[in-house]
Structures are given as C-alpha cells and as structure tokens.
C-alpha cells in the first residue's frame, strides 16, 4: 500500500468497496515495514501474527462504512501498554515486560477496530529529543538517515514519514510529538492536558504527559484524535470536558481569526531558514484573512529550566516503581533487599534516565526544595499567565516548532544541556496544558521545517481549522522523502 | 562547582542508584552543568506567586463506594521475576551474611 498516495478517507473507501481486504492491507503494510525498517529502524517490535489474526477477523465481520478507522494498521509508541504485546519504554529495565492490560487509548482503538501493527521506538521512558536514548536501537530520520528523527516519539514519527503506516500514536511531555513531527515533515498533535486518558501510558511526568496522533495530514489527525479522546475514571486528570468532532467544520477557514506570534519565538537562537519559513507561513495566514500580531511571552525563556526541574521531579517519583520486585529487570548476585533495588535500577536504567532521576531527587530533597522545585512551580504559574493574557485577545498562537531542522545522529547526545535547549519552543505548551500542533511549513537543505500552532485549552478545533487552511494553501505536506521503492 | 561528588553520591543513595567512581565523576560534571542552567530561575521575582503543580480542570470527585472485581491474581504474577504460591519472593531484608 502506498501510504504517500493515500489518507484515512481513501483507505477507508478502498476497504468499504472491498477493492482491498484488511488482510491484504495488513500484509502490504508488513511488507513496507520490512523493506523500510532497514533505513529508518522505527519499530521495536512488529506483531505480524496478531495483526494478521485481527485482520482476518475484520474481513470476516466486514468493514463498517461509518467507521473511518476500521481495519487501519497503526504504530503505537512503546511506552503505551498493550495487553500481551511486549512493552519496553525502550528501557532494559522493561525488556521482557508483557502487559496484562491495555492502555485506555488501546481499548478505544480496539473498539474502533484499528490494527496494532507494532510498537515504535522512543528515547528510554520518553526522556530525550532524538530517540538516541533508546536502549535498543537508533531510529533514523525518514528524510536523511544521518539525522535524528527527533524524540522522544521518534519511531512513531519516522514510521509515518517513511510510509510504513498511515498514522501512529506518540506521547508528548515537553515536545515529544511535535518536535519529531517537525523533524520528519508530518503532522503531530499534543492535545490539551486531560483530553486523552493517560491510563496505561508508562508515566514520565504526570502533570505534563499527554498521548496524541501522528499523521501525514491535518484531517487524518483530527479523526484519530476523535477516537482516543474522552474522560476515563481510571485517570482522574482526564477531563469531563465535552469532546467535539475535531474534523467537523475543519474546512471553515481562518477569515477573521486572530493569530498571535510571540516575538520570543522568532528571536535569538532560531535558525534563519526556520525563521524564513515561519514568516512565509504568516503571510499565508494573512492572505487567507487572518490578522497576525506580534505579542510577548516574557517568561517562555524560562520554560526549559522550569521543565527540567518539574519533569525530572515527577519522573524521580514515578520511576520509583521500577524496583525489581513486581516486574522488570531484577539484578542477580544480591545480598539483601536494598541490593535488589539499587542494583536492579542501576543496571536497568540508561544514563539519561539516571540523570533525570538524580536531578529530580535533588530538586525535591530537603535543603533544595524551595530553591528548585517550588521556584520552578512558581515560574510555571507565570508562564501559564503569559499564555492566558495572549488568549484573552487571540484565538491562536503561531511560531516554529523547533529552533533548527533535524540535527545529526551523535551530534548533541554528549551534551545534555544543548539537547535540552532544543525543546525551548515546545515545553511552555506542556507547562500550561495547552494543545499544540506541528505541521510541515517548508524545507531547508532537504530537511523539513515545522510550523507550531498553539490553541487555548480544549480549543483543538481552532488549531485543526487553522492547520487545515494552511495545508490547503500549501503543498509542503505532499512532499515525500526518498525512501522505499518509489524513487 | 554548584554540586560536589559527595552530594551527588548522597542523592544517588536517596534515588536508590549506585555509580562507579568514573560514572560519579561524569554525572557530577553533567549535574553541575544542568544545575547551573536551571539556576537562571533565581533571576525571576516570584514573591507572592502561587505554585502550579497541575493544570487539570478536574475537581476532587468521589466515586461510588462499590466493590469491583480486581485484577486476576495469577495474571498479576505474570511479570514478577520470582514468586511462589501466590507470593512474591525477595531476598532477606537484612543481609544474612552480616550475622546477627
């Protein structure tokens, strides 16, 4: 199946008209994965048997014409638990972990009759921005295999960008969906905090984590978000807010829409090619009838330090559960129980995870709590207030997703602080719990540039509407990487 | 130096992690850089600013006090590294070799 030439709507038509069976679609998807994995290495595991079994059952039942997702094979980030299907979070500590339940989003996708074709690579426990922190393999950018795919959801992004699947799920704590979407020239959405249940998402930073979809176009993305949204009694932070049909009214245009561009988002540290693409995007929105004004988010520059304290503090607490007792790696050659904890964790976690546990433990410990955790939580309030002031007057915020295009494999990994600064434009959105989207807005030296759209809480519809309008006016989303058999 | 090797070793103990001498040196250097980066927050005046620890719109709610079936016990043992007769097995809490 050529996923570059099809979207969810056209695939659904083919399935409904029986021009292709679910089994055929699944087999073709498996074949594409087999061929392209040699280049991108996006998957940690592929469930060939399970996928074909599910496909056969769906062929037996027939495809419901009203269910756009029926029979569609999807990639799932490997920090989302899947019953009976090994889930590792790309960590040695969970190398053989076989979940006994499905995440809420997987239950919803099963109800929507999608097929989980495999689990995608990530930075260990979703900590990182390049997928180089995976304990198992290095995923490559679909456009240039010497470049990182971004992260932490690098596998989910590369799989879609390389045409292995039409869509996938990732998770975003500080930019882990939007940044890899930007680096791979596809559409990635982090929904409003609480929009999607986190039940069954292996927790990194619970006040920031959110699951969201990767697709090759905006409408597909809205349709996939429709399927996974909604309140869940097992995640008390999931919102009871009404879930609208995100795809309905998506073509209404942006005439009269008030768009704000934070001057900090086009300032120092943003590469010239990225700035130019975003300025061109601004012209497109103006041409389409939106008004665009410059605003300021004065505290956004503190987003990175605030994030690293808060996310690491929450991670140090969440990751206490990996102690070698109930699941995961248990160290051998131990003398006592304390040894089990210390050795299992020290052997099982990779360096970046250890750094964050250490920073978090330090930030929360007596003597440093006020200067670190409390201070960060206060500055987080100021960052939220900056956004609230802008959204009092504007419908949408626009800027780049990342300061640069994808960097080289091995380039930043040795210097944690440089790596952290890559997230400067995406992190504030998580801190304030807002929805954010990245979509393709240009290319520089053969690498995609991402446009970031940020809406007010629970106003994903405005974001989708703007993204769709931009996409209809441009052809960046139609460009495909030179990968697989088509070139 | 914002942080010493001794402090890093102390924090590692709190976090139930252990490092070799070389690792400790590397982590101390990296922790130092990260702490220097985050210390720019001291530039921000936060007098009287409330903390934000979550951004959910949820309010405390009580679920109905109704018994529901829990996870199957056999199934729960599926990923346990060592178990017997429905119990998780762990080594002695106190090191037996140290003697009483």
Coordinates of C-alpha atoms in Angstrom, one line a residue:
Chain A
X1 CA 0.0 0.0 0.0
X2 CA 1.3 3.4 -0.9
X3 CA 0.7 5.5 2.2
X4 CA 2.2 8.5 0.4
X5 CA -0.7 8.5 -2.0
X6 CA -3.5 7.6 0.5
X7 CA -5.1 9.1 3.5
X8 CA -7.6 7.6 6.0
X9 CA -10.5 8.6 3.8
X10 CA -9.2 7.0 0.7
X11 CA -8.0 3.9 2.5
X12 CA -11.5 3.6 4.1
X13 CA -13.1 3.9 0.7
X14 CA -10.9 1.1 -0.7
X15 CA -11.8 -1.1 2.3
X16 CA -15.5 -0.4 2.2
X17 CA -15.6 -1.0 -1.6
X18 CA -13.6 -4.2 -1.0
X19 CA -11.0 -3.1 -3.5
X20 CA -8.6 -4.3 -0.9
X21 CA -9.2 -6.6 2.1
X22 CA -8.0 -5.8 5.6
X23 CA -5.7 -8.8 5.3
X24 CA -4.2 -7.5 2.1
X25 CA -3.7 -4.1 3.6
X26 CA -2.1 -5.6 6.6
X27 CA 0.2 -7.8 4.5
X28 CA 1.3 -4.8 2.4
X29 CA 1.9 -2.8 5.5
X30 CA 4.1 -5.5 6.9
X31 CA 6.0 -5.7 3.6
X32 CA 6.6 -1.9 3.6
X33 CA 7.8 -2.1 7.2
X34 CA 10.1 -5.0 6.4
X35 CA 11.6 -3.1 3.5
X36 CA 11.9 0.4 5.1
X37 CA 13.0 -0.7 8.5
X38 CA 16.4 -1.2 7.1
X39 CA 16.6 2.5 6.6
X40 CA 14.7 4.1 9.5
X41 CA 14.5 1.4 12.2
X42 CA 11.3 2.9 13.6
X43 CA 9.9 -0.2 15.2
X44 CA 11.0 -2.1 18.3
X45 CA 8.6 -4.9 17.6
X46 CA 6.2 -5.9 14.9
X47 CA 3.2 -8.1 15.7
X48 CA 2.8 -9.9 12.4
X49 CA 0.8 -12.8 13.8
X50 CA -1.5 -10.7 15.9
X51 CA -2.1 -8.2 13.2
X52 CA -3.0 -10.8 10.6
X53 CA -5.3 -12.6 13.0
X54 CA -7.1 -9.3 13.7
X55 CA -7.3 -8.5 10.0
X56 CA -8.8 -11.9 9.2
X57 CA -11.5 -11.4 11.9
X58 CA -12.3 -7.9 10.5
X59 CA -12.5 -9.3 7.0
X60 CA -15.0 -11.9 8.3
X61 CA -17.1 -9.3 10.0
X62 CA -16.9 -6.7 7.2
X63 CA -16.0 -3.1 7.4
X64 CA -18.4 -0.7 8.9
X65 CA -18.9 2.2 6.4
X66 CA -19.3 4.7 9.2
X67 CA -16.1 3.8 11.0
X68 CA -13.2 5.6 9.3
X69 CA -10.6 3.7 11.3
X70 CA -11.8 0.2 10.8
X71 CA -9.0 -2.1 9.6
X72 CA -6.3 0.6 9.6
X73 CA -2.9 -0.6 10.8
X74 CA -1.3 1.8 13.3
X75 CA 2.1 2.1 15.0
X76 CA 2.0 2.6 18.8
X77 CA 4.8 4.2 20.8
X78 CA 6.3 1.5 23.1
X79 CA 5.5 3.4 26.3
X80 CA 1.8 2.7 25.8
X81 CA 0.9 -0.7 27.3
X82 CA -0.6 -3.3 25.0
X83 CA -2.0 -6.5 26.5
X84 CA 0.1 -9.5 25.6
X85 CA 2.4 -7.4 23.5
X86 CA 5.8 -6.7 24.9
X87 CA 6.1 -3.1 26.1
X88 CA 9.5 -1.8 26.9
X89 CA 9.5 2.0 27.0
X90 CA 12.8 1.4 25.2
X91 CA 14.4 0.5 28.6
X92 CA 16.4 -2.5 29.6
X93 CA 14.6 -2.5 32.9
X94 CA 11.4 -3.4 31.0
X95 CA 13.0 -5.6 28.3
X96 CA 10.7 -8.5 28.8
X97 CA 7.7 -6.7 30.2
X98 CA 4.4 -8.2 29.0
X99 CA 1.5 -6.1 30.0
X100 CA -1.6 -7.7 31.4
X101 CA -3.9 -4.9 30.4
X102 CA -4.4 -2.4 27.6
X103 CA -4.0 1.3 27.9
X104 CA -7.2 3.3 27.6
X105 CA -6.2 4.5 24.2
X106 CA -5.6 1.0 23.0
X107 CA -9.1 -0.1 24.3
X108 CA -10.5 2.8 22.4
X109 CA -8.6 1.9 19.2
X110 CA -9.7 -1.7 19.5
X111 CA -13.3 -0.6 19.8
X112 CA -12.6 1.5 16.6
X113 CA -11.2 -1.7 15.0
X114 CA -7.7 -0.4 14.2
X115 CA -4.9 -2.9 14.0
X116 CA -1.8 -2.5 16.2
X117 CA 0.9 -3.5 13.7
X118 CA 3.8 -2.8 16.0
X119 CA 5.4 -0.9 18.8
X120 CA 7.7 2.1 17.9
X121 CA 11.0 3.2 19.2
X122 CA 11.5 6.1 21.7
X123 CA 14.0 7.7 24.0
X124 CA 14.1 5.5 27.1
X125 CA 10.9 6.3 29.2
X126 CA 10.3 9.2 26.7
X127 CA 13.3 11.1 28.0
X128 CA 15.1 12.8 25.2
X129 CA 14.7 14.6 21.9
X130 CA 16.4 12.3 19.4
X131 CA 15.4 8.7 20.1
X132 CA 19.2 8.1 20.6
X133 CA 18.4 7.3 24.3
X134 CA 16.7 4.1 23.3
X135 CA 18.3 1.1 24.9
X136 CA 17.7 -1.0 21.8
X137 CA 18.3 0.9 18.5
X138 CA 18.8 4.2 16.8
X139 CA 15.9 5.3 14.7
X140 CA 16.8 7.5 11.7
X141 CA 15.1 10.5 10.1
X142 CA 13.0 9.5 7.2
X143 CA 14.4 12.3 5.1
X144 CA 18.1 11.8 5.8
X145 CA 19.3 8.7 7.6
X146 CA 22.3 10.6 9.0
X147 CA 19.9 12.8 11.0
X148 CA 17.9 12.1 14.1
X149 CA 14.2 11.6 13.8
X150 CA 13.7 13.8 16.9
X151 CA 12.2 12.4 20.0
X152 CA 11.1 11.1 22.2
X153 CA 8.4 9.7 19.8
X154 CA 11.0 9.4 17.0
X155 CA 9.9 5.9 16.0
X156 CA 6.2 6.8 15.6
X157 CA 7.1 9.9 13.6
X158 CA 9.6 8.1 11.3
X159 CA 7.2 5.2 10.7
X160 CA 4.6 7.6 9.4
X161 CA 7.0 9.8 7.4
X162 CA 8.6 6.8 5.8
X163 CA 5.2 5.5 4.7
X164 CA 5.3 2.4 6.9
X165 CA 2.0 3.2 8.4
X166 CA -0.6 5.9 7.7
X167 CA -0.8 7.0 11.3
X168 CA 0.6 6.3 14.8
X169 CA 0.4 7.3 18.4
X170 CA 3.0 9.1 20.4
X171 CA 3.3 10.9 23.7
X172 CA 4.4 14.4 24.4
X173 CA 5.8 15.6 27.8
X174 CA 7.9 18.6 26.5
X175 CA 7.6 18.3 22.8
X176 CA 7.9 14.6 22.1
X177 CA 5.2 14.5 19.5
X178 CA 5.6 18.0 17.9
X179 CA 9.4 18.0 17.6
X180 CA 9.7 14.6 15.8
X181 CA 6.7 15.6 13.6
X182 CA 8.6 18.7 12.7
X183 CA 11.9 16.9 12.0
X184 CA 10.0 14.4 9.8
X185 CA 7.7 16.7 7.9
X186 CA 4.4 15.3 9.2
X187 CA 1.5 16.4 11.4
X188 CA 1.8 15.7 15.1
X189 CA -0.6 16.9 17.8
X190 CA -0.3 17.1 21.6
X191 CA -3.9 17.5 22.8
X192 CA -5.0 19.6 25.8
X193 CA -3.8 18.1 29.1
X194 CA -6.7 15.9 30.2
X195 CA -8.1 15.4 26.7
X196 CA -6.8 11.8 26.4
X197 CA -6.7 9.3 29.2
X198 CA -3.1 8.5 30.4
X199 CA -4.2 5.2 31.9
X200 CA -1.7 2.7 30.6
X201 CA 0.8 5.3 29.4
X202 CA 4.0 4.5 31.3
X203 CA 4.3 7.6 33.4
X204 CA 7.2 10.1 33.0
X205 CA 5.9 13.4 34.2
X206 CA 2.3 13.1 35.1
X207 CA 1.3 16.8 35.1
X208 CA 2.7 17.1 31.6
X209 CA 2.3 13.8 29.7
X210 CA -0.3 13.5 27.0
X211 CA -0.9 11.0 24.2
X212 CA -1.5 12.2 20.7
X213 CA -1.6 11.3 17.0
X214 CA 0.9 11.4 14.1
X215 CA -0.5 11.6 10.6
X216 CA 0.5 12.9 7.2
X217 CA -2.3 15.4 7.0
X218 CA -4.4 17.5 9.4
X219 CA -7.8 16.0 8.8
X220 CA -6.5 12.4 9.4
X221 CA -5.0 13.7 12.7
X222 CA -8.4 15.2 13.8
X223 CA -10.1 11.9 13.0
X224 CA -7.6 9.9 15.0
X225 CA -7.8 12.3 18.0
X226 CA -11.6 11.8 17.9
X227 CA -11.1 8.1 18.5
X228 CA -8.8 8.4 21.5
X229 CA -10.3 11.4 23.4
X230 CA -12.6 11.4 26.4
X231 CA -12.9 11.1 30.2
X232 CA -11.8 7.9 31.9
X233 CA -12.5 7.1 35.5
X234 CA -9.1 5.4 35.7
X235 CA -7.3 8.7 35.0
X236 CA -8.6 11.4 37.4
X237 CA -6.8 14.1 35.4
X238 CA -8.7 13.1 32.2
X239 CA -11.2 15.8 31.6
X240 CA -15.0 15.6 31.5
X241 CA -15.0 18.5 29.0
X242 CA -17.2 17.7 26.1
X243 CA -15.3 16.1 23.1
X244 CA -16.4 17.7 19.9
X245 CA -15.9 16.2 16.4
X246 CA -12.5 17.7 15.7
X247 CA -12.9 17.1 11.9
X248 CA -16.3 18.7 11.7
X249 CA -16.0 22.2 10.3
X250 CA -12.3 21.8 9.7
X251 CA -12.6 23.5 6.3
X252 CA -14.3 26.7 7.7
X253 CA -11.1 28.7 7.0
X254 CA -9.3 31.4 9.1
X255 CA -11.0 34.5 7.9
X256 CA -11.1 36.9 10.9
X257 CA -9.1 34.5 13.1
X258 CA -6.8 36.5 15.5
X259 CA -3.3 35.0 15.5
X260 CA -0.5 35.9 17.8
X261 CA 3.2 35.5 17.1
X262 CA 5.4 35.7 20.2
X263 CA 8.5 37.7 19.4
X264 CA 10.5 35.3 21.6
X265 CA 9.6 32.5 19.1
X266 CA 11.3 34.3 16.2
X267 CA 14.2 35.7 18.2
X268 CA 17.7 34.8 19.1
X269 CA 18.7 31.1 18.7
X270 CA 16.1 30.4 15.9
X271 CA 17.9 29.4 12.7
X272 CA 17.5 31.8 9.7
X273 CA 15.9 29.1 7.5
X274 CA 13.3 28.3 10.1
X275 CA 12.5 32.0 10.7
X276 CA 12.0 32.5 7.0
X277 CA 9.6 29.5 6.6
X278 CA 7.6 30.8 9.6
X279 CA 7.4 34.3 8.2
X280 CA 6.2 32.9 4.9
X281 CA 3.6 30.9 6.8
X282 CA 2.4 34.1 8.5
X283 CA 1.9 35.7 5.0
X284 CA -0.2 32.7 4.1
X285 CA -2.5 33.2 7.1
X286 CA -2.7 36.9 6.4
X287 CA -3.6 36.2 2.8
X288 CA -6.3 33.8 4.0
X289 CA -7.9 36.6 6.0
X290 CA -6.5 36.1 9.5
X291 CA -5.0 39.0 11.4
X292 CA -1.5 38.4 12.8
X293 CA 0.1 40.4 15.6
X294 CA 3.3 40.2 17.4
X295 CA 2.9 39.5 21.2
X296 CA 5.3 38.6 24.0
X297 CA 5.5 35.6 26.2
X298 CA 8.2 37.1 28.5
X299 CA 8.6 34.0 30.7
X300 CA 8.9 31.5 27.9
X301 CA 12.7 31.7 28.1
X302 CA 12.5 30.1 31.5
X303 CA 10.5 27.1 30.1
X304 CA 13.5 24.8 29.8
X305 CA 14.8 25.2 33.4
X306 CA 11.2 25.0 34.8
X307 CA 10.5 21.9 32.7
X308 CA 13.7 20.1 33.7
X309 CA 13.1 20.6 37.4
X310 CA 9.4 19.7 37.3
X311 CA 9.5 16.9 34.8
X312 CA 12.6 15.3 36.5
X313 CA 11.0 15.7 39.9
X314 CA 7.8 13.9 38.8
X315 CA 9.9 11.3 37.0
X316 CA 12.0 10.6 40.0
X317 CA 8.8 9.9 41.9
X318 CA 7.1 7.9 39.1
X319 CA 10.1 5.8 38.4
X320 CA 10.4 4.6 42.0
X321 CA 8.1 1.7 41.0
X322 CA 10.9 0.1 39.0
X323 CA 12.5 -1.7 41.9
X324 CA 12.9 -5.2 40.5
X325 CA 10.2 -6.7 42.7
X326 CA 6.9 -6.8 40.8
X327 CA 8.1 -6.5 37.2
X328 CA 11.0 -5.7 35.1
X329 CA 14.7 -6.5 35.5
X330 CA 15.8 -8.0 38.8
X331 CA 19.6 -8.0 39.5
X332 CA 21.2 -11.3 40.4
X333 CA 24.1 -11.6 42.9
X334 CA 22.3 -9.7 45.6
X335 CA 22.9 -9.9 49.3
X336 CA 19.7 -8.2 50.6
X337 CA 16.6 -6.4 49.6
X338 CA 18.3 -3.0 49.4
X339 CA 20.7 -4.6 46.9
X340 CA 17.8 -5.7 44.7
X341 CA 16.5 -2.1 44.5
X342 CA 19.9 -0.4 43.9
X343 CA 21.4 -3.0 41.5
X344 CA 18.2 -3.6 39.5
X345 CA 17.8 0.1 38.9
X346 CA 21.4 0.8 38.3
X347 CA 21.7 -2.0 35.8
X348 CA 18.3 -1.4 34.2
X349 CA 18.2 2.4 33.6
X350 CA 20.2 4.2 31.0
X351 CA 22.2 7.4 31.6
X352 CA 19.7 10.0 30.6
X353 CA 17.0 8.4 32.8
X354 CA 19.5 8.3 35.7
X355 CA 20.4 12.0 35.2
X356 CA 16.7 13.0 35.4
X357 CA 16.0 10.8 38.4
X358 CA 19.1 12.4 40.0
X359 CA 18.1 16.0 39.1
X360 CA 14.5 15.3 40.3
X361 CA 15.6 13.7 43.6
X362 CA 18.0 16.6 44.2
X363 CA 15.3 19.2 43.4
X364 CA 12.8 17.6 45.8
X365 CA 15.3 16.9 48.6
X366 CA 15.4 18.8 51.9
X367 CA 17.5 22.0 51.6
X368 CA 17.0 22.4 47.8
X369 CA 13.2 22.0 47.5
X370 CA 12.4 25.7 47.9
X371 CA 15.1 27.0 45.6
X372 CA 14.4 24.3 42.9
X373 CA 11.0 22.6 42.9
X374 CA 9.0 25.4 44.5
X375 CA 10.7 28.1 42.4
X376 CA 10.1 26.2 39.2
X377 CA 6.4 25.6 40.1
X378 CA 6.1 29.4 40.7
X379 CA 7.7 30.3 37.4
X380 CA 5.3 27.8 35.8
X381 CA 2.5 29.9 37.1
X382 CA 4.0 33.0 35.4
X383 CA 4.3 31.0 32.1
X384 CA 0.6 30.0 32.4
X385 CA -0.3 33.6 33.0
X386 CA 1.6 34.8 29.9
X387 CA -0.4 32.4 27.8
X388 CA -3.7 33.4 29.5
X389 CA -3.1 37.0 28.7
X390 CA -2.5 36.3 25.0
X391 CA -5.5 34.0 24.7
X392 CA -7.7 36.8 26.2
X393 CA -7.2 38.6 22.9
X394 CA -6.2 35.9 20.4
X395 CA -7.6 32.6 19.0
X396 CA -4.3 31.0 18.2
X397 CA -0.5 31.3 18.8
X398 CA 1.9 30.6 15.9
X399 CA 5.6 30.0 15.7
X400 CA 8.2 27.4 14.8
X401 CA 8.2 24.0 16.4
X402 CA 11.9 23.8 16.8
X403 CA 14.8 26.2 16.6
X404 CA 16.5 24.2 13.8
X405 CA 15.9 21.4 11.4
X406 CA 16.9 17.8 12.4
X407 CA 20.5 17.6 13.8
X408 CA 22.9 14.8 13.1
X409 CA 23.0 11.5 14.9
X410 CA 25.6 11.7 17.6
X411 CA 25.8 15.5 17.4
X412 CA 24.1 16.6 20.6
X413 CA 23.9 13.5 22.6
X414 CA 27.1 14.1 24.6
X415 CA 25.9 17.4 25.9
X416 CA 22.7 17.2 27.9
X417 CA 22.1 21.0 28.2
X418 CA 22.4 21.6 24.4
X419 CA 20.0 18.8 23.9
X420 CA 17.6 20.3 26.4
X421 CA 17.6 23.7 24.6
X422 CA 16.1 22.1 21.5
X423 CA 12.8 21.9 23.4
X424 CA 12.6 25.6 24.2
X425 CA 9.6 26.3 21.8
X426 CA 7.5 23.2 22.7
X427 CA 8.0 23.0 26.5
X428 CA 5.9 26.0 27.6
X429 CA 2.8 24.4 25.9
X430 CA 3.1 21.4 28.2
X431 CA 3.7 23.5 31.3
X432 CA 0.4 25.4 30.6
X433 CA -1.5 22.2 29.5
X434 CA -2.4 23.7 26.1
X435 CA -2.9 21.8 22.8
X436 CA -0.2 22.2 20.2
X437 CA 0.3 21.0 16.6
X438 CA 3.3 20.8 14.3
X439 CA 2.7 20.7 10.6
X440 CA 5.1 20.9 7.6
X441 CA 5.8 24.5 6.6
X442 CA 8.9 24.3 4.4
X443 CA 12.2 22.5 3.7
X444 CA 15.8 23.6 4.1
X445 CA 18.7 21.5 2.6
X446 CA 16.2 18.6 2.1
X447 CA 15.0 18.6 5.8
X448 CA 11.5 19.6 6.9
X449 CA 10.6 22.7 8.9
X450 CA 7.7 22.5 11.3
X451 CA 5.1 25.2 12.0
X452 CA 3.7 25.1 15.5
X453 CA 0.1 26.2 16.2
X454 CA -1.0 26.5 19.9
X455 CA -4.6 26.9 20.9
X456 CA -6.3 27.7 24.2
X457 CA -7.2 24.7 26.5
X458 CA -9.8 22.4 24.9
X459 CA -9.8 24.5 21.7
X460 CA -8.2 21.9 19.5
X461 CA -10.8 22.7 16.8
X462 CA -9.4 26.2 16.2
X463 CA -5.9 24.6 15.8
X464 CA -7.1 22.0 13.4
X465 CA -9.1 24.5 11.4
X466 CA -6.0 26.8 11.0
X467 CA -3.8 23.8 10.2
X468 CA -6.2 22.6 7.6
X469 CA -6.4 26.0 5.9
X470 CA -2.7 26.3 5.8
X471 CA -2.3 22.8 4.4
X472 CA -4.9 23.5 1.6
X473 CA -3.0 26.6 0.6
X474 CA 0.5 25.0 0.5
X475 CA 1.9 21.7 -0.8
X476 CA 4.6 21.0 1.9
X477 CA 2.6 18.0 3.2
X478 CA 2.6 16.5 -0.3
X479 CA 6.4 16.2 -0.4
X480 CA 7.7 12.8 0.4
X481 CA 11.1 11.6 1.5
X482 CA 13.3 9.5 -0.9
X483 CA 12.7 6.2 0.8
X484 CA 11.5 2.8 -0.1
X485 CA 10.8 1.6 -3.6
X486 CA 9.3 4.8 -5.1
X487 CA 12.4 6.6 -6.2
Chain B
X1 CA 31.1 23.9 41.2
X2 CA 27.4 24.0 42.1
X3 CA 27.4 20.4 43.3
X4 CA 30.1 18.1 44.7
X5 CA 30.8 14.4 44.1
X6 CA 29.8 13.7 47.7
X7 CA 26.4 15.4 47.2
X8 CA 25.8 13.5 44.0
X9 CA 26.7 10.3 45.8
X10 CA 24.2 11.2 48.6
X11 CA 21.5 12.0 46.1
X12 CA 22.2 8.7 44.3
X13 CA 21.6 6.9 47.6
X14 CA 18.2 8.6 48.0
X15 CA 17.3 7.6 44.5
X16 CA 18.4 4.0 45.0
X17 CA 21.1 4.2 42.4
X18 CA 24.8 3.4 42.5
X19 CA 27.6 4.7 40.4
X20 CA 31.2 3.6 39.8
X21 CA 33.9 6.2 40.5
X22 CA 34.2 7.1 36.8
X23 CA 30.4 7.4 36.5
X24 CA 30.2 9.5 39.6
X25 CA 32.7 11.9 38.1
X26 CA 30.9 12.1 34.8
X27 CA 27.5 12.6 36.5
X28 CA 28.8 15.3 38.8
X29 CA 30.1 17.3 35.8
X30 CA 26.8 16.9 34.0
X31 CA 24.7 17.6 37.0
X32 CA 26.7 20.7 37.6
X33 CA 26.0 22.0 34.1
X34 CA 22.3 21.2 34.4
X35 CA 22.1 22.9 37.8
X36 CA 23.9 26.0 36.5
X37 CA 21.4 26.1 33.7
X38 CA 18.3 25.8 36.0
X39 CA 19.7 28.4 38.4
X40 CA 18.8 31.2 36.0
X41 CA 15.4 30.9 37.6
X42 CA 16.7 32.8 40.5
X43 CA 16.6 35.9 38.2
X44 CA 12.8 35.7 38.3
X45 CA 10.9 37.6 41.0
X46 CA 8.3 35.1 42.4
X47 CA 7.3 37.0 45.5
X48 CA 3.7 36.1 46.3
X49 CA 3.4 33.9 43.2
X50 CA 1.4 30.7 43.8
X51 CA 2.8 27.4 42.7
X52 CA 1.3 25.4 39.8
X53 CA 1.6 21.7 40.2
X54 CA -1.1 20.6 37.8
X55 CA -3.1 22.1 35.0
X56 CA -6.1 19.9 35.0
X57 CA -9.6 21.3 35.1
X58 CA -10.7 18.4 37.4
X59 CA -12.0 18.9 40.9
X60 CA -11.9 16.3 43.6
X61 CA -14.7 13.9 43.0
X62 CA -15.7 10.8 44.9
X63 CA -16.5 7.6 43.1
X64 CA -19.4 5.5 44.3
X65 CA -18.3 3.1 47.0
X66 CA -19.0 0.0 45.1
X67 CA -17.0 -3.2 45.1
X68 CA -15.5 -4.1 41.7
X69 CA -13.6 -7.1 40.7
X70 CA -9.8 -6.5 40.8
X71 CA -7.1 -7.9 38.5
X72 CA -6.8 -11.7 38.4
X73 CA -4.1 -12.8 41.0
X74 CA -2.5 -15.3 38.7
X75 CA -2.3 -12.7 35.9
X76 CA -0.7 -10.2 38.3
X77 CA 2.2 -12.6 38.9
X78 CA 2.9 -12.8 35.1
X79 CA 5.8 -10.2 35.2
X80 CA 7.0 -10.9 38.7
X81 CA 10.6 -12.1 38.5
X82 CA 10.3 -14.6 41.3
X83 CA 7.2 -15.9 43.0
X84 CA 5.8 -19.0 44.8
X85 CA 2.3 -20.0 45.9
X86 CA 0.9 -16.6 45.1
X87 CA 3.6 -14.6 46.9
X88 CA 6.4 -12.5 45.5
X89 CA 9.8 -13.8 46.6
X90 CA 12.5 -11.4 47.6
X91 CA 15.9 -11.9 49.3
X92 CA 16.3 -11.4 53.0
X93 CA 15.7 -7.8 54.1
X94 CA 18.7 -7.9 56.3
X95 CA 21.9 -9.2 54.9
X96 CA 22.3 -12.7 56.4
X97 CA 26.0 -12.9 55.8
X98 CA 26.5 -9.9 58.2
X99 CA 25.3 -12.2 61.0
X100 CA 23.1 -11.2 64.0

